[in-house]
mmCIF file of C-alpha atoms in Angstrom:
data_model
loop_
_atom_site.group_PDB
_atom_site.id
_atom_site.type_symbol
_atom_site.label_atom_id
_atom_site.label_comp_id
_atom_site.label_asym_id
_atom_site.label_seq_id
_atom_site.Cartn_x
_atom_site.Cartn_y
_atom_site.Cartn_z
ATOM 1 C CA MET Q 17 14.353 -17.849 -89.113
ATOM 2 C CA THR Q 18 16.492 -15.018 -87.321
ATOM 3 C CA TYR Q 19 19.580 -15.647 -85.294
ATOM 4 C CA TYR Q 20 20.755 -13.412 -82.435
ATOM 5 C CA PHE Q 21 23.484 -14.173 -79.857
ATOM 6 C CA PHE Q 22 23.590 -17.525 -81.603
ATOM 7 C CA CYS Q 23 19.684 -18.204 -80.539
ATOM 8 C CA LYS Q 24 16.989 -18.947 -83.014
ATOM 9 C CA THR Q 25 14.025 -16.810 -83.133
ATOM 10 C CA SER Q 26 11.122 -16.677 -85.624
ATOM 11 C CA LEU Q 27 9.918 -13.225 -84.445
ATOM 12 C CA PRO Q 28 10.930 -10.306 -86.458
ATOM 13 C CA MET Q 29 13.951 -8.238 -84.875
ATOM 14 C CA LEU Q 30 12.097 -4.805 -85.559
ATOM 15 C CA ASN Q 31 8.366 -4.129 -84.664
ATOM 16 C CA ASN Q 32 6.295 -1.837 -87.106
ATOM 17 C CA ASN Q 33 7.842 1.311 -85.688
ATOM 18 C CA ASN Q 34 11.448 0.182 -86.727
ATOM 19 C CA GLN Q 35 12.117 -0.178 -82.879
ATOM 20 C CA PRO Q 36 14.020 -3.301 -81.519
ATOM 21 C CA ASN Q 37 11.082 -6.026 -80.991
ATOM 22 C CA LYS Q 38 11.769 -6.884 -77.053
ATOM 23 C CA THR Q 39 10.049 -10.142 -77.369
ATOM 24 C CA ALA Q 40 12.129 -11.283 -80.322
ATOM 25 C CA PHE Q 41 15.026 -11.440 -77.992
ATOM 26 C CA PRO Q 42 15.464 -14.789 -76.243
ATOM 27 C CA HIS Q 43 15.308 -14.936 -72.204
ATOM 28 C CA ASN Q 44 14.966 -11.166 -72.216
ATOM 29 C CA LEU Q 45 18.412 -10.361 -73.334
ATOM 30 C CA TYR Q 46 17.327 -6.828 -74.518
ATOM 31 C CA PRO Q 47 18.943 -4.239 -72.367
ATOM 32 C CA THR Q 48 16.880 -2.036 -70.188
ATOM 33 C CA LYS Q 49 17.693 1.083 -68.334
ATOM 34 C CA GLU Q 50 17.167 -0.879 -65.321
ATOM 35 C CA THR Q 51 19.468 -3.670 -66.131
ATOM 36 C CA TYR Q 52 22.109 -1.300 -67.230
ATOM 37 C CA GLN Q 53 21.733 0.593 -63.785
ATOM 38 C CA ARG Q 54 21.948 -2.697 -61.924
ATOM 39 C CA PHE Q 55 25.166 -3.516 -63.977
ATOM 40 C CA ALA Q 56 26.711 -0.077 -63.233
ATOM 41 C CA ARG Q 57 26.026 -0.737 -59.252
ATOM 42 C CA PHE Q 58 27.864 -4.194 -59.794
ATOM 43 C CA CYS Q 59 30.626 -2.643 -61.297
ATOM 44 C CA LEU Q 60 31.116 0.285 -58.976
ATOM 45 C CA PRO Q 61 32.601 -1.590 -56.013
ATOM 46 C CA VAL Q 62 34.705 -3.958 -58.691
ATOM 47 C CA THR Q 63 36.034 -0.674 -59.901
ATOM 48 C CA LEU Q 64 36.536 0.792 -56.634
ATOM 49 C CA ILE Q 65 38.594 -1.970 -55.406
ATOM 50 C CA VAL Q 66 40.874 -2.406 -58.604
ATOM 51 C CA ILE Q 67 41.350 1.592 -58.357
ATOM 52 C CA THR Q 68 42.169 1.442 -54.721
ATOM 53 C CA THR Q 69 44.561 -1.370 -55.236
ATOM 54 C CA LEU Q 70 46.250 0.260 -58.010
ATOM 55 C CA ALA Q 71 46.716 3.617 -56.021
ATOM 56 C CA LEU Q 72 48.180 1.808 -52.938
ATOM 57 C CA ILE Q 73 50.663 -0.661 -54.539
ATOM 58 C CA PRO Q 74 54.272 0.136 -55.261
ATOM 59 C CA PRO Q 75 54.532 2.585 -58.311
ATOM 60 C CA GLU Q 76 56.631 0.366 -60.426
ATOM 61 C CA GLN Q 77 53.914 -2.569 -60.119
ATOM 62 C CA VAL Q 78 51.213 -0.298 -61.866
ATOM 63 C CA PRO Q 79 50.146 -1.438 -65.157
ATOM 64 C CA LEU Q 80 50.516 1.094 -67.951
ATOM 65 C CA ALA Q 81 52.477 3.366 -65.560
ATOM 66 C CA THR Q 82 54.358 4.686 -68.601
ATOM 67 C CA LEU Q 83 51.205 6.407 -69.727
ATOM 68 C CA GLY Q 84 51.894 8.887 -66.759
ATOM 69 C CA ASP Q 85 50.351 9.381 -63.722
ATOM 70 C CA LYS Q 86 48.146 11.878 -64.077
ATOM 71 C CA ILE Q 87 46.644 10.562 -67.238
ATOM 72 C CA LEU Q 88 45.858 7.458 -65.318
ATOM 73 C CA HIS Q 89 44.048 9.670 -62.582
ATOM 74 C CA VAL Q 90 41.947 11.359 -65.141
ATOM 75 C CA ALA Q 91 40.925 7.988 -66.921
ATOM 76 C CA ALA Q 92 40.119 6.447 -63.664
ATOM 77 C CA PHE Q 93 37.925 9.126 -62.309
ATOM 78 C CA PHE Q 94 36.258 9.709 -65.943
ATOM 79 C CA THR Q 95 35.505 6.018 -65.645
ATOM 80 C CA LEU Q 96 34.067 6.235 -61.869
ATOM 81 C CA ALA Q 97 32.120 9.231 -63.136
ATOM 82 C CA GLY Q 98 30.592 7.171 -65.768
ATOM 83 C CA ILE Q 99 29.711 4.642 -63.470
ATOM 84 C CA ILE Q 100 28.313 6.325 -60.634
ATOM 85 C CA ASP Q 101 26.283 8.456 -63.008
ATOM 86 C CA ALA Q 102 24.928 5.253 -64.565
ATOM 87 C CA ALA Q 103 24.341 3.575 -61.156
ATOM 88 C CA TRP Q 104 21.988 6.636 -60.286
ATOM 89 C CA PRO Q 105 20.713 7.488 -63.482
ATOM 90 C CA ASP Q 106 17.467 9.596 -61.960
ATOM 91 C CA THR Q 107 19.653 12.545 -61.112
ATOM 92 C CA GLN Q 108 21.999 14.355 -63.722
ATOM 93 C CA TRP Q 109 25.778 15.022 -62.654
ATOM 94 C CA ASN Q 110 25.259 17.262 -59.622
ATOM 95 C CA TRP Q 111 27.621 18.485 -56.733
ATOM 96 C CA LYS Q 112 27.072 15.374 -54.648
ATOM 97 C CA LYS Q 113 28.459 13.048 -57.195
ATOM 98 C CA THR Q 114 31.427 15.515 -57.535
ATOM 99 C CA VAL Q 115 32.103 15.864 -54.007
ATOM 100 C CA TRP Q 116 31.743 11.966 -53.052
ATOM 101 C CA LEU Q 117 34.300 11.240 -56.129
ATOM 102 C CA THR Q 118 36.678 14.144 -55.002
ATOM 103 C CA SER Q 119 36.262 12.870 -51.349
ATOM 104 C CA TYR Q 120 37.305 9.276 -52.389
ATOM 105 C CA GLY Q 121 40.357 10.934 -54.521
ATOM 106 C CA LEU Q 122 41.302 12.854 -51.430
ATOM 107 C CA GLY Q 123 41.118 9.456 -49.147
ATOM 108 C CA LEU Q 124 43.400 7.654 -51.587
ATOM 109 C CA GLU Q 125 45.895 10.671 -51.212
ATOM 110 C CA ILE Q 126 45.702 10.795 -47.432
ATOM 111 C CA ALA Q 127 46.248 6.775 -47.540
ATOM 112 C CA GLN Q 128 49.216 7.485 -50.198
ATOM 113 C CA SER Q 129 50.914 9.804 -47.653
ATOM 114 C CA PHE Q 130 51.288 6.627 -45.231
ATOM 115 C CA HIS Q 131 52.972 4.561 -47.863
ATOM 116 C CA PRO Q 132 56.576 4.666 -47.861
ATOM 117 C CA LEU Q 133 56.839 4.543 -51.767
ATOM 118 C CA ARG Q 134 53.988 6.983 -52.519
ATOM 119 C CA THR Q 135 53.343 10.654 -51.498
ATOM 120 C CA PHE Q 136 50.459 13.002 -51.193
ATOM 121 C CA ALA Q 137 50.193 15.077 -54.354
ATOM 122 C CA LEU Q 138 47.665 17.669 -54.752
ATOM 123 C CA ASP Q 139 48.095 17.600 -58.457
ATOM 124 C CA ASP Q 140 46.827 14.012 -58.327
ATOM 125 C CA LEU Q 141 43.624 15.338 -56.652
ATOM 126 C CA ILE Q 142 43.274 18.077 -59.520
ATOM 127 C CA ALA Q 143 43.801 15.262 -62.083
ATOM 128 C CA ASP Q 144 40.811 13.520 -60.528
ATOM 129 C CA ILE Q 145 38.705 16.424 -60.676
ATOM 130 C CA VAL Q 146 39.707 16.788 -64.235
ATOM 131 C CA GLY Q 147 38.750 13.218 -64.904
ATOM 132 C CA GLN Q 148 35.316 14.144 -63.670
ATOM 133 C CA GLY Q 149 35.175 17.441 -65.619
ATOM 134 C CA VAL Q 150 36.048 15.315 -68.848
ATOM 135 C CA TYR Q 151 33.000 13.098 -68.279
ATOM 136 C CA VAL Q 152 30.523 15.894 -67.679
ATOM 137 C CA VAL Q 153 31.879 17.883 -70.904
ATOM 138 C CA LEU Q 154 31.636 14.632 -72.964
ATOM 139 C CA VAL Q 155 28.130 13.683 -71.724
ATOM 140 C CA PRO Q 156 26.343 14.836 -74.970
ATOM 141 C CA ALA Q 157 28.568 13.021 -77.124
ATOM 142 C CA LEU Q 158 28.107 9.719 -74.985
ATOM 143 C CA LYS Q 159 24.424 9.964 -75.299
ATOM 144 C CA TYR Q 160 24.971 8.844 -78.838
ATOM 145 C CA LEU Q 161 26.792 5.957 -78.190
ATOM 146 C CA PRO Q 162 24.410 2.725 -78.369
ATOM 147 C CA ILE Q 163 24.682 1.190 -75.120
ATOM 148 C CA LEU Q 164 25.708 4.186 -73.217
ATOM 149 C CA ARG Q 165 22.350 6.090 -74.218
ATOM 150 C CA LEU Q 166 20.295 3.719 -71.982
ATOM 151 C CA ARG Q 167 21.305 5.811 -69.099
ATOM 152 C CA TRP Q 168 19.558 8.649 -70.402
ATOM 153 C CA ASP Q 169 16.495 6.935 -71.882
ATOM 154 C CA GLN Q 170 13.169 7.648 -70.387
#
C-alpha cells in the first residue's frame, strides 16, 4: 500500500519507464499542463487586483515597503510575467506579452499621478520592464524547477 496526499493506493507510483504513474494518483491529482494553465489563468486576475491595490494605497500602508519601491516593482512584474507566460504556454515570451505588461505598468503610473500621496515615476516603469527582463533571463533555470517545468512540457 502506498500513501500519497494521505490517500491510499495499491498501484505503483512509477511505471516501467520510471515515469509517474498517472493512474496511481487518486482523483486525478497529477498536475498536467492544462491544469497548470487553468491555475495560472485563475491567478492572473487575483494577482492583478492585489498589485493594483498595493500600487494605489497610501505608501505607508504597503507591506514590505522597507525592501524598497524598485525591488517591489521588479518582484511584482517578475511574478506577473511568470503567470502570463504560464497562462498562455503555447507561445514563448514575445513582444505582445511585454507590451501588455508594460502598458499595465504605465496605467498604474498614470493612476498614481492622480493620487495625492503618489506620483508618476518613469524609474518605476523601468523597474517594471526590468522585472520582465529578469523573468526572461531566468527562464532556462526555471525550466528545471519541478512544478514550473510543466509550463514547458510538450
